[in-house]
């Protein structure tokens, strides 16, 4: 049944009439991928990867999962660019706060080591 | 009495690709989001603000974790469970992750069936989503109980840096609140769908306005966002 519906709504993916209509199959495939990616990020911990490899893998799987959820489940892939950019660009500014936080943390750590001799 | 010329600027106009198209959409005297209703635009703006709130939590967590001189407790150990005699690291959190992802899957399909006017399937899938969500909150309550019994408090814990407790309760607590509110909203909207409110133009009890199936998609956006936040919490708090 899902297959027939898939056939019927292929053109609606681009036409975009009332609301977001896509074949159910897309969601099932993405669901499967999210399971695979989550398993892989769990295995990073299970097999005790350490250091930069661990950080790299965790961040990679995290961003891939986030990308799939936002673009397909939240339909951002099919939205007009004017909306996508209005929503996705401002959170990038968080990176500035991230940088400030990292600098501040290093500085605090240093002063704690120097003055409290921990 | 000259009538002002009415121009409908809310429909999809042909636009060039990329930045030029965005600039054209955002130009004066127009509705910037052509084919997006006010409801969807508003939930997106709410979600952006919520993104900033959770970013603040996660970045302050990074800052306190990087600046403490006391060793950080190993999440892999703290959240390990012994199941049938084998010690599984982080297993509860992994199961919670799979549950939340599954709830996102059922929610996405509910939105789809909503736009197909399949009342029963939409309501059932939304209730399934709510059940997954409630399970998630239940497991979180179990996890909190376990940690509190082990002596973890917002101001200190026996395993290491005191900031572990404050970050943990603040971040997972705020996320759990989001899931709980989502479960409530899911049940309310599933009831409306089940009753056929959106097919018979029944007016809502609070706003007295007629609803439509788009509210299912708006609900879905919120729910997927909650899942999205968990992706970041799982990676940055539990795995890092």
XYZ file of C-alpha atoms in Angstrom:
358
model
C 0.000 0.000 0.000
C 2.779 2.356 0.914
C 4.269 1.656 -2.477
C 1.172 2.785 -4.367
C 0.938 5.916 -2.294
C 4.593 6.506 -3.026
C 3.892 6.384 -6.756
C 0.991 8.771 -6.442
C 2.786 11.448 -4.487
C 6.142 11.559 -6.235
C 5.228 14.670 -8.152
C 3.807 16.281 -5.034
C 7.267 16.259 -3.501
C 8.165 19.112 -5.780
C 4.692 20.534 -6.375
C 4.156 21.257 -2.655
C 0.425 21.864 -2.617
C -1.300 21.582 0.733
C 1.278 20.934 3.415
C 4.190 18.563 3.151
C 3.357 15.319 1.364
C 6.011 12.748 0.725
C 6.009 8.982 0.294
C 5.980 7.131 3.628
C 9.030 5.187 2.465
C 11.284 8.232 2.907
C 10.463 8.347 6.614
C 11.074 4.646 7.108
C 14.458 4.842 5.376
C 15.514 7.828 7.505
C 14.249 6.064 10.624
C 16.477 3.112 9.734
C 19.493 5.357 9.198
C 18.929 7.096 12.536
C 18.952 3.680 14.220
C 22.189 2.748 12.455
C 23.868 6.055 13.353
C 22.733 5.833 16.992
C 24.060 2.289 17.232
C 27.358 3.465 15.809
C 27.661 6.326 18.294
C 26.844 3.890 21.117
C 29.550 1.543 19.851
C 32.064 4.407 20.069
C 31.523 4.262 23.815
C 31.216 0.484 23.978
C 34.578 -0.100 22.309
C 36.151 2.708 24.348
C 37.634 4.786 21.556
C 39.703 7.553 23.072
C 41.047 10.996 22.245
C 40.529 12.792 18.950
C 39.133 9.708 17.204
C 36.362 9.543 19.808
C 35.570 13.255 19.529
C 35.597 13.114 15.754
C 33.268 10.096 15.561
C 30.839 11.440 18.182
C 30.605 14.808 16.436
C 30.277 13.198 13.011
C 27.401 10.905 14.007
C 25.745 13.724 15.953
C 25.779 16.087 12.987
C 24.634 13.400 10.543
C 21.677 12.527 12.769
C 20.807 16.188 13.300
C 20.987 16.775 9.551
C 18.652 13.883 8.758
C 16.108 14.953 11.388
C 16.052 18.606 10.331
C 16.084 18.075 6.591
C 13.663 15.139 6.243
C 11.582 14.764 9.419
C 11.220 18.525 9.795
C 10.925 18.931 5.989
C 13.558 21.667 5.801
C 14.893 20.080 2.606
C 11.650 20.932 0.802
C 11.051 24.362 2.330
C 11.754 27.559 0.462
C 15.305 28.855 0.937
C 13.960 32.096 2.443
C 12.679 30.074 5.418
C 15.548 27.597 5.604
C 18.175 30.345 5.819
C 16.128 32.426 8.276
C 15.973 29.427 10.615
C 19.315 27.706 10.106
C 21.739 30.638 9.851
C 21.094 32.408 13.220
C 21.968 29.305 15.336
C 25.417 29.360 13.708
C 26.112 32.437 15.858
C 26.152 30.019 18.790
C 29.625 29.085 17.552
C 30.829 32.516 18.706
C 29.547 31.794 22.219
C 31.178 28.372 21.992
C 34.513 30.033 21.194
C 34.179 32.526 24.046
C 33.227 29.709 26.420
C 36.245 27.639 25.395
C 38.639 30.576 25.866
C 37.134 31.461 29.217
C 37.262 27.848 30.409
C 40.955 27.544 29.553
C 41.719 30.781 31.337
C 39.744 29.782 34.436
C 41.447 26.392 34.495
C 44.850 28.023 34.240
C 44.193 30.465 37.082
C 42.807 27.644 39.231
C 45.945 25.590 38.677
C 48.223 28.585 39.308
C 46.557 30.029 42.396
C 44.894 27.072 44.058
C 47.602 24.569 43.201
C 45.125 21.841 42.372
C -11.896 57.370 -3.130
C -9.130 55.501 -4.806
C -8.932 51.904 -3.739
C -5.407 50.821 -2.956
C -4.256 48.169 -5.356
C -4.335 44.824 -3.617
C -1.367 42.696 -4.380
C -1.192 39.192 -3.113
C 2.382 38.733 -2.039
C 1.767 35.555 -0.156
C 1.952 33.102 -2.985
C 4.926 31.333 -4.448
C 6.460 33.553 -7.093
C 8.993 32.291 -9.603
C 12.399 33.172 -8.228
C 16.027 32.813 -9.215
C 17.994 30.139 -7.375
C 20.071 30.734 -4.247
C 20.811 34.075 -2.593
C 19.081 36.143 -5.276
C 15.888 34.219 -4.647
C 16.181 34.783 -0.882
C 16.772 38.505 -1.374
C 13.735 38.664 -3.672
C 11.542 36.861 -1.125
C 12.632 39.196 1.656
C 12.210 42.413 -0.366
C 9.769 45.125 0.694
C 5.973 44.849 0.617
C 6.006 41.085 0.642
C 5.348 38.147 2.847
C 8.797 36.658 3.373
C 7.628 33.056 3.858
C 5.470 32.527 0.780
C 4.116 29.051 1.229
C 4.464 28.788 4.984
C 1.488 29.616 7.180
C 1.825 31.866 10.232
C 1.520 28.845 12.481
C 4.504 27.113 10.947
C 6.562 30.292 10.818
C 5.829 30.900 14.507
C 6.747 27.378 15.634
C 10.009 27.680 13.694
C 10.795 30.972 15.415
C 9.962 29.390 18.781
C 12.263 26.490 17.943
C 15.096 28.868 17.061
C 14.723 30.546 20.458
C 14.649 27.130 22.137
C 17.803 26.228 20.208
C 19.520 29.167 21.851
C 18.351 28.103 25.313
C 19.674 24.564 24.918
C 22.863 25.881 23.306
C 23.396 28.029 26.373
C 22.987 25.030 28.656
C 25.353 22.889 26.628
C 27.963 25.605 26.246
C 27.934 26.412 29.958
C 28.302 22.680 30.580
C 31.343 22.673 28.295
C 32.762 25.676 30.138
C 32.388 24.243 33.640
C 33.653 20.828 32.554
C 36.728 22.290 30.874
C 37.574 24.650 33.719
C 37.295 22.340 36.715
C 40.475 20.889 38.163
C 38.611 17.974 39.744
C 38.260 14.899 37.474
C 34.919 14.658 35.653
C 32.890 11.516 36.481
C 32.976 8.996 33.622
C 29.422 8.958 32.170
C 30.083 5.515 30.736
C 30.506 4.237 34.323
C 27.894 6.417 36.013
C 25.121 5.362 33.629
C 26.100 1.700 33.400
C 23.537 -0.920 34.342
C 23.989 -4.543 35.266
C 21.538 -6.594 33.235
C 21.412 -10.370 33.751
C 24.828 -10.345 35.338
C 26.633 -8.392 32.600
C 27.628 -4.801 33.129
C 26.522 -2.737 30.137
C 27.996 0.769 29.835
C 25.488 3.512 29.111
C 22.811 0.984 28.135
C 19.839 2.866 29.591
C 20.744 6.020 27.682
C 21.126 4.027 24.468
C 17.654 2.519 24.888
C 16.220 5.978 25.618
C 17.845 7.233 22.417
C 16.266 4.467 20.344
C 12.870 5.096 21.939
C 12.989 8.798 21.136
C 14.086 8.129 17.558
C 11.220 5.669 17.138
C 8.803 8.269 18.461
C 10.133 10.682 15.842
C 9.487 8.049 13.164
C 5.873 7.524 14.212
C 5.380 11.290 14.446
C 6.673 11.848 10.911
C 4.227 9.256 9.634
C 1.378 10.804 11.632
C 2.018 14.140 9.879
C 1.948 12.337 6.546
C -1.339 10.558 7.234
C -2.789 13.817 8.541
C -2.317 15.474 5.174
C -3.863 12.387 3.557
C -6.937 12.942 5.743
C -6.519 9.534 7.343
C -8.036 10.403 10.691
C -7.633 7.071 12.467
C -4.064 6.340 11.392
C -3.005 9.877 12.312
C -4.519 9.650 15.794
C -3.117 6.165 16.440
C 0.382 7.162 15.322
C 0.239 10.291 17.485
C -0.799 8.222 20.487
C 2.051 5.802 19.759
C 4.388 8.802 19.716
C 2.966 9.948 23.048
C 3.461 6.443 24.490
C 7.107 6.398 23.382
C 7.538 9.851 24.897
C 5.980 8.802 28.194
C 8.260 5.739 28.271
C 11.227 8.016 27.727
C 10.224 10.261 30.633
C 9.662 7.190 32.801
C 13.160 5.911 32.085
C 14.527 9.352 32.810
C 12.755 9.323 36.184
C 14.386 5.935 36.862
C 17.773 7.348 35.930
C 17.321 10.399 38.169
C 16.236 8.188 41.070
C 19.280 5.962 40.629
C 21.664 8.919 40.583
C 20.011 10.630 43.545
C 20.251 7.390 45.554
C 23.944 7.253 44.695
C 24.336 10.679 46.217
C 24.451 12.891 43.115
C 23.216 16.391 43.935
C 23.289 19.672 41.988
C 26.018 20.855 44.387
C 28.177 17.759 44.537
C 28.557 14.027 44.063
C 30.817 11.215 45.270
C 32.252 10.488 41.787
C 34.106 13.701 41.029
C 33.537 17.277 39.888
C 30.563 18.955 41.584
C 29.537 20.576 38.289
C 28.531 17.152 36.967
C 25.359 17.137 39.049
C 24.285 20.672 38.258
C 24.828 20.187 34.510
C 23.098 16.820 34.539
C 19.956 17.881 36.395
C 19.649 21.169 34.521
C 20.134 19.796 31.001
C 18.246 16.510 31.242
C 15.588 18.113 33.433
C 14.859 20.840 30.928
C 14.808 18.323 28.105
C 12.533 16.014 30.089
C 10.174 18.927 30.677
C 10.036 19.453 26.913
C 9.211 15.783 26.348
C 6.505 15.849 29.032
C 4.847 18.949 27.568
C 5.081 17.316 24.139
C 3.293 14.196 25.402
C 0.452 16.335 26.760
C 0.101 18.270 23.505
C 0.213 15.028 21.497
C -2.671 13.565 23.482
C -4.731 16.759 23.153
C -4.216 17.026 19.398
C -4.652 13.267 18.829
C -8.044 13.572 20.549
C -9.048 16.395 18.201
C -7.938 14.380 15.176
C -9.735 11.266 16.416
C -12.960 13.216 16.965
C -12.738 14.632 13.458
C -12.469 18.275 14.510
C -10.466 19.168 11.423
C -12.864 17.438 9.034
C -15.957 19.088 10.511
C -14.443 22.529 11.158
C -15.161 22.297 14.845
C -13.962 25.286 16.784
C -11.258 24.890 19.391
C -12.128 25.253 23.079
C -9.434 27.834 23.748
C -9.199 30.074 20.699
C -12.644 29.372 19.197
C -10.943 29.120 15.819
C -11.296 26.366 13.281
C -8.252 24.156 13.132
C -6.819 22.075 10.321
C -4.441 19.192 9.832
C -1.488 21.554 9.717
C -1.485 21.538 13.508
C -0.284 17.931 13.289
C 2.743 19.091 11.304
C 3.358 21.919 13.779
C 3.182 19.407 16.619
C 5.571 17.233 14.615
C 8.079 20.066 14.258
C 8.111 20.517 18.029
C 8.474 16.791 18.633
C 11.305 16.347 16.128
C 13.042 19.288 17.754
C 12.886 17.549 21.124
C 14.463 14.497 19.480
C 17.047 16.751 17.847
C 18.040 18.254 21.195
C 18.451 14.743 22.609
C 20.871 13.921 19.760
C 23.105 16.738 20.994
C 22.687 15.896 24.693
C 23.452 12.220 24.007
C 26.610 13.081 22.095
C 27.919 15.950 24.200
C 26.906 14.974 27.730
C 26.787 11.178 27.740
C 29.353 10.179 25.115
C 31.970 12.936 25.274
